[in-house]
Amino acid sequence: MYPHHPMSRDLVEVLYDEEQISRRVRQLGDQISADYSGRNLVLIGIMRGALMFLADLSRCITIPHTMDFISASSYRGTTQSSGFVRIYRDVELDLSESHVIVVDDIYDSGRTLHTVVDLFRMRGARSVEVATFLYKEVADRAKEVHVEYPGFRIPNAFVVGYGLDYGELYRNLPVIGVLNPSVYAGK
Ligand code: IMP
Ligand code: MG
């Protein structure tokens, strides 16, 4: 399906290829560079899903900024959200003078983002906005969050690649694709 990457055999469809991804990330980088000019910007990636997006986005932002990471998840290795959010590793930077952009792989149920955005507001960040590589069209979302910088809108399907995993695998696929349900059927 994506010849030079054998793992792509487990996809039923490629939604966005490398070229489309890099073009979109560059647009977001330009937009953020303009919006945050002269401000103390920090990108905070939600690990591990945001890894690829954060690395690419940061390199497309042309103004000075810092970055940090938080590990938080409402998932436990399945394809369904578990309903609670756990923080495994916290940020190290002091955010009180900062304009924060929370960077995540996907806006799905909204639970993780909602929790993390609230946390950074409570800690006194000057502003908190959200950038997600994917914005899933979900009919009834558990928590609504405003995503100022959405990459691509996708239908409500389980996707992998570009940081998104199934059971911690597939993050290294350079494209975004819909995972063949036979991979997780019966699990
Ligand atoms: P939420 O808290 O339910 O919005 O879950 C957010 C996290 O769930 C994301 O950061 C992803 O790690 C994971 N997730 C949600 N949808 C998908 C998907 O389609 N594929 C892979 N991971 C997903
Ligand atoms: Mg994640």
Coordinates of C-alpha atoms and ligand atoms in Angstrom, one line a residue:
M1 CA 0.0 0.0 0.0
Y2 CA 2.9 2.3 0.9
P3 CA 5.6 0.4 -0.9
H4 CA 8.7 1.4 1.1
H5 CA 7.0 0.8 4.4
P6 CA 5.9 -2.8 5.0
M7 CA 3.9 -2.0 8.1
S8 CA 1.5 0.0 6.0
R9 CA 0.1 -3.4 4.9
D10 CA -2.1 -3.2 8.0
L11 CA -3.8 0.0 6.8
V12 CA -7.1 -0.1 4.9
E13 CA -6.6 3.5 3.7
V14 CA -3.9 6.2 3.7
L15 CA -5.6 9.5 4.7
Y16 CA -2.5 11.8 4.4
D17 CA 0.9 11.1 3.0
E18 CA 4.2 12.6 4.0
E19 CA 4.0 15.5 1.5
Q20 CA 0.5 16.5 2.6
I21 CA 1.5 16.3 6.2
S22 CA 4.6 18.4 5.9
R23 CA 2.7 21.0 3.9
R24 CA 0.0 21.3 6.5
V25 CA 2.5 21.4 9.4
R26 CA 4.4 24.2 7.7
Q27 CA 1.1 26.2 7.4
L28 CA 0.5 25.7 11.1
G29 CA 4.0 26.8 11.9
D30 CA 3.6 30.0 9.9
Q31 CA 0.4 30.8 11.6
I32 CA 1.8 30.2 15.1
S33 CA 4.9 32.2 14.3
A34 CA 2.7 35.2 13.3
D35 CA 0.3 34.8 16.2
Y36 CA 2.9 34.6 18.9
S37 CA 5.5 37.1 17.7
G38 CA 7.0 38.9 20.7
R39 CA 5.4 36.6 23.2
N40 CA 7.0 34.0 25.5
L41 CA 5.9 30.8 23.7
V42 CA 6.2 27.3 25.1
L43 CA 5.1 24.2 23.2
I44 CA 4.0 21.4 25.5
G45 CA 3.7 18.0 23.9
I46 CA 1.5 15.3 25.3
M47 CA 3.7 12.2 25.1
R48 CA 4.0 9.9 23.4
G49 CA 1.5 10.5 20.6
A50 CA 2.6 14.1 20.0
L51 CA 6.2 13.3 19.4
M52 CA 6.4 13.5 15.6
F53 CA 4.1 16.4 15.3
L54 CA 5.8 18.4 18.0
A55 CA 9.3 17.8 16.4
D56 CA 8.1 18.9 13.0
L57 CA 5.9 21.8 14.2
S58 CA 8.7 23.2 16.3
R59 CA 11.0 23.3 13.3
C60 CA 8.4 25.1 11.3
I61 CA 8.0 27.8 13.9
T62 CA 10.4 30.6 13.1
I63 CA 10.2 32.6 16.4
P64 CA 12.1 31.7 19.6
H65 CA 10.2 29.2 21.8
T66 CA 10.9 26.5 24.4
M67 CA 9.4 23.1 24.7
D68 CA 8.5 20.6 27.4
F69 CA 6.5 17.4 27.7
I70 CA 3.8 15.9 29.7
S71 CA 2.8 12.2 29.7
A72 CA -0.9 11.9 30.1
S73 CA -3.4 9.5 28.7
S74 CA -7.0 8.4 28.9
Y75 CA -6.2 5.3 26.9
R76 CA -4.9 1.9 28.1
G77 CA -3.8 0.1 25.0
T78 CA -7.2 -0.4 23.5
T79 CA -9.0 1.5 20.8
Q80 CA -11.6 3.0 23.2
S81 CA -11.1 5.9 25.7
S82 CA -11.2 4.6 29.2
G83 CA -12.8 7.6 30.8
F84 CA -10.1 8.8 33.2
V85 CA -6.9 10.7 32.6
R86 CA -3.6 9.8 34.3
I87 CA -0.5 11.9 34.4
Y88 CA 2.6 9.8 34.2
R89 CA 5.2 12.6 33.9
D90 CA 4.8 16.3 34.5
V91 CA 6.4 19.3 32.8
E92 CA 9.6 20.8 34.3
L93 CA 9.4 24.4 33.1
D94 CA 7.8 27.1 35.1
L95 CA 4.8 28.2 33.0
S96 CA 3.7 31.3 35.0
E97 CA 5.0 33.8 32.5
S98 CA 4.4 31.7 29.4
H99 CA 2.0 31.5 26.6
V100 CA 1.4 27.8 26.2
I101 CA 0.4 25.8 23.2
V102 CA -0.6 22.2 24.1
V103 CA 0.5 20.0 21.3
D104 CA -1.3 16.6 20.8
D105 CA -1.7 14.0 18.1
I106 CA -5.5 14.0 18.0
Y107 CA -8.6 15.6 19.5
D108 CA -10.8 12.6 20.2
S109 CA -13.0 12.3 23.4
G110 CA -11.3 15.5 24.6
R111 CA -10.6 14.1 28.1
T112 CA -6.9 14.3 28.0
L113 CA -6.7 17.8 26.4
H114 CA -9.4 19.2 28.8
T115 CA -7.5 18.0 31.8
V116 CA -4.1 19.2 30.6
V117 CA -5.4 22.7 29.5
D118 CA -7.1 23.1 32.9
L119 CA -4.0 22.1 34.7
F120 CA -1.8 24.7 32.9
R121 CA -4.4 27.5 33.4
M122 CA -4.5 26.7 37.1
R123 CA -0.7 27.0 37.2
G124 CA -1.0 30.5 35.9
A125 CA 0.1 30.3 32.3
R126 CA -0.7 33.6 30.6
S127 CA -2.7 31.8 27.9
V128 CA -3.3 28.3 26.8
E129 CA -4.2 27.2 23.3
V130 CA -4.3 23.8 21.7
A131 CA -2.7 22.4 18.5
T132 CA -3.7 18.9 17.4
F133 CA -2.4 17.2 14.3
L134 CA -5.8 15.5 13.8
Y135 CA -9.3 16.6 14.7
K136 CA -11.6 13.6 14.9
E137 CA -15.3 14.3 14.0
V138 CA -17.0 12.7 17.0
A139 CA -20.8 13.0 17.4
D140 CA -20.9 13.3 21.2
R141 CA -17.6 14.2 22.7
A142 CA -17.0 13.7 26.4
K143 CA -15.3 17.1 26.8
E144 CA -15.4 20.0 24.4
V145 CA -12.1 21.8 23.9
H146 CA -11.3 24.7 21.6
V147 CA -8.6 23.6 19.2
E148 CA -7.1 26.8 17.8
Y149 CA -4.6 25.0 15.5
P150 CA -6.2 21.8 14.0
G151 CA -4.1 20.0 11.4
F152 CA -6.6 17.7 9.5
R153 CA -10.2 16.9 10.2
I154 CA -10.8 13.1 10.0
P155 CA -13.9 10.9 10.3
N156 CA -14.5 8.8 13.4
A157 CA -12.2 5.9 12.6
F158 CA -9.2 4.4 14.4
V159 CA -6.1 5.7 12.7
V160 CA -2.3 5.1 13.2
G161 CA 1.0 6.6 12.1
Y162 CA 2.9 9.9 12.6
G163 CA 3.0 9.3 16.3
L164 CA -0.4 7.6 16.8
D165 CA -0.3 4.0 18.0
Y166 CA -2.2 0.8 18.4
G167 CA -0.7 -1.1 21.3
E168 CA 2.4 1.2 21.1
L169 CA 3.1 0.1 17.6
Y170 CA 2.7 2.0 14.2
R171 CA 3.9 5.3 15.6
N172 CA 6.8 5.2 13.1
L173 CA 4.6 5.1 10.0
P174 CA 5.3 8.3 8.2
V175 CA 1.7 8.5 7.0
I176 CA -1.7 8.7 8.6
G177 CA -3.9 5.7 7.8
V178 CA -7.0 3.8 9.0
L179 CA -5.9 0.7 10.7
N180 CA -7.5 -2.5 9.4
P181 CA -10.0 -3.6 12.1
S182 CA -8.9 -7.2 11.7
V183 CA -5.7 -6.1 13.6
Y184 CA -7.6 -5.4 16.8
A185 CA -10.7 -7.6 16.2
G186 CA -11.5 -9.8 19.2
K187 CA -9.1 -7.9 21.5
Ligands
IMP1 P1 -8.9 11.5 24.5 O1 -8.5 11.9 25.8 O2 -10.0 10.4 24.5 O3 -9.2 12.6 23.5 O4 -7.7 10.6 23.9 C1 -6.6 11.2 23.4 C2 -5.6 10.2 23.1 O5 -6.1 9.0 22.6 C3 -4.8 10.7 21.9 O6 -3.7 11.5 22.3 C4 -4.3 9.4 21.3 O7 -3.1 9.0 21.9 C5 -5.4 8.4 21.6 N1 -6.3 8.2 20.4 C6 -7.5 8.7 20.2 N2 -8.0 8.4 19.0 C7 -7.0 7.6 18.4 C8 -6.9 6.9 17.1 O8 -7.7 7.0 16.3 N3 -5.7 6.3 17.0 C9 -4.7 6.2 17.9 N4 -4.8 6.8 19.1 C10 -5.9 7.5 19.3
MG2 MG -1.7 10.2 23.2

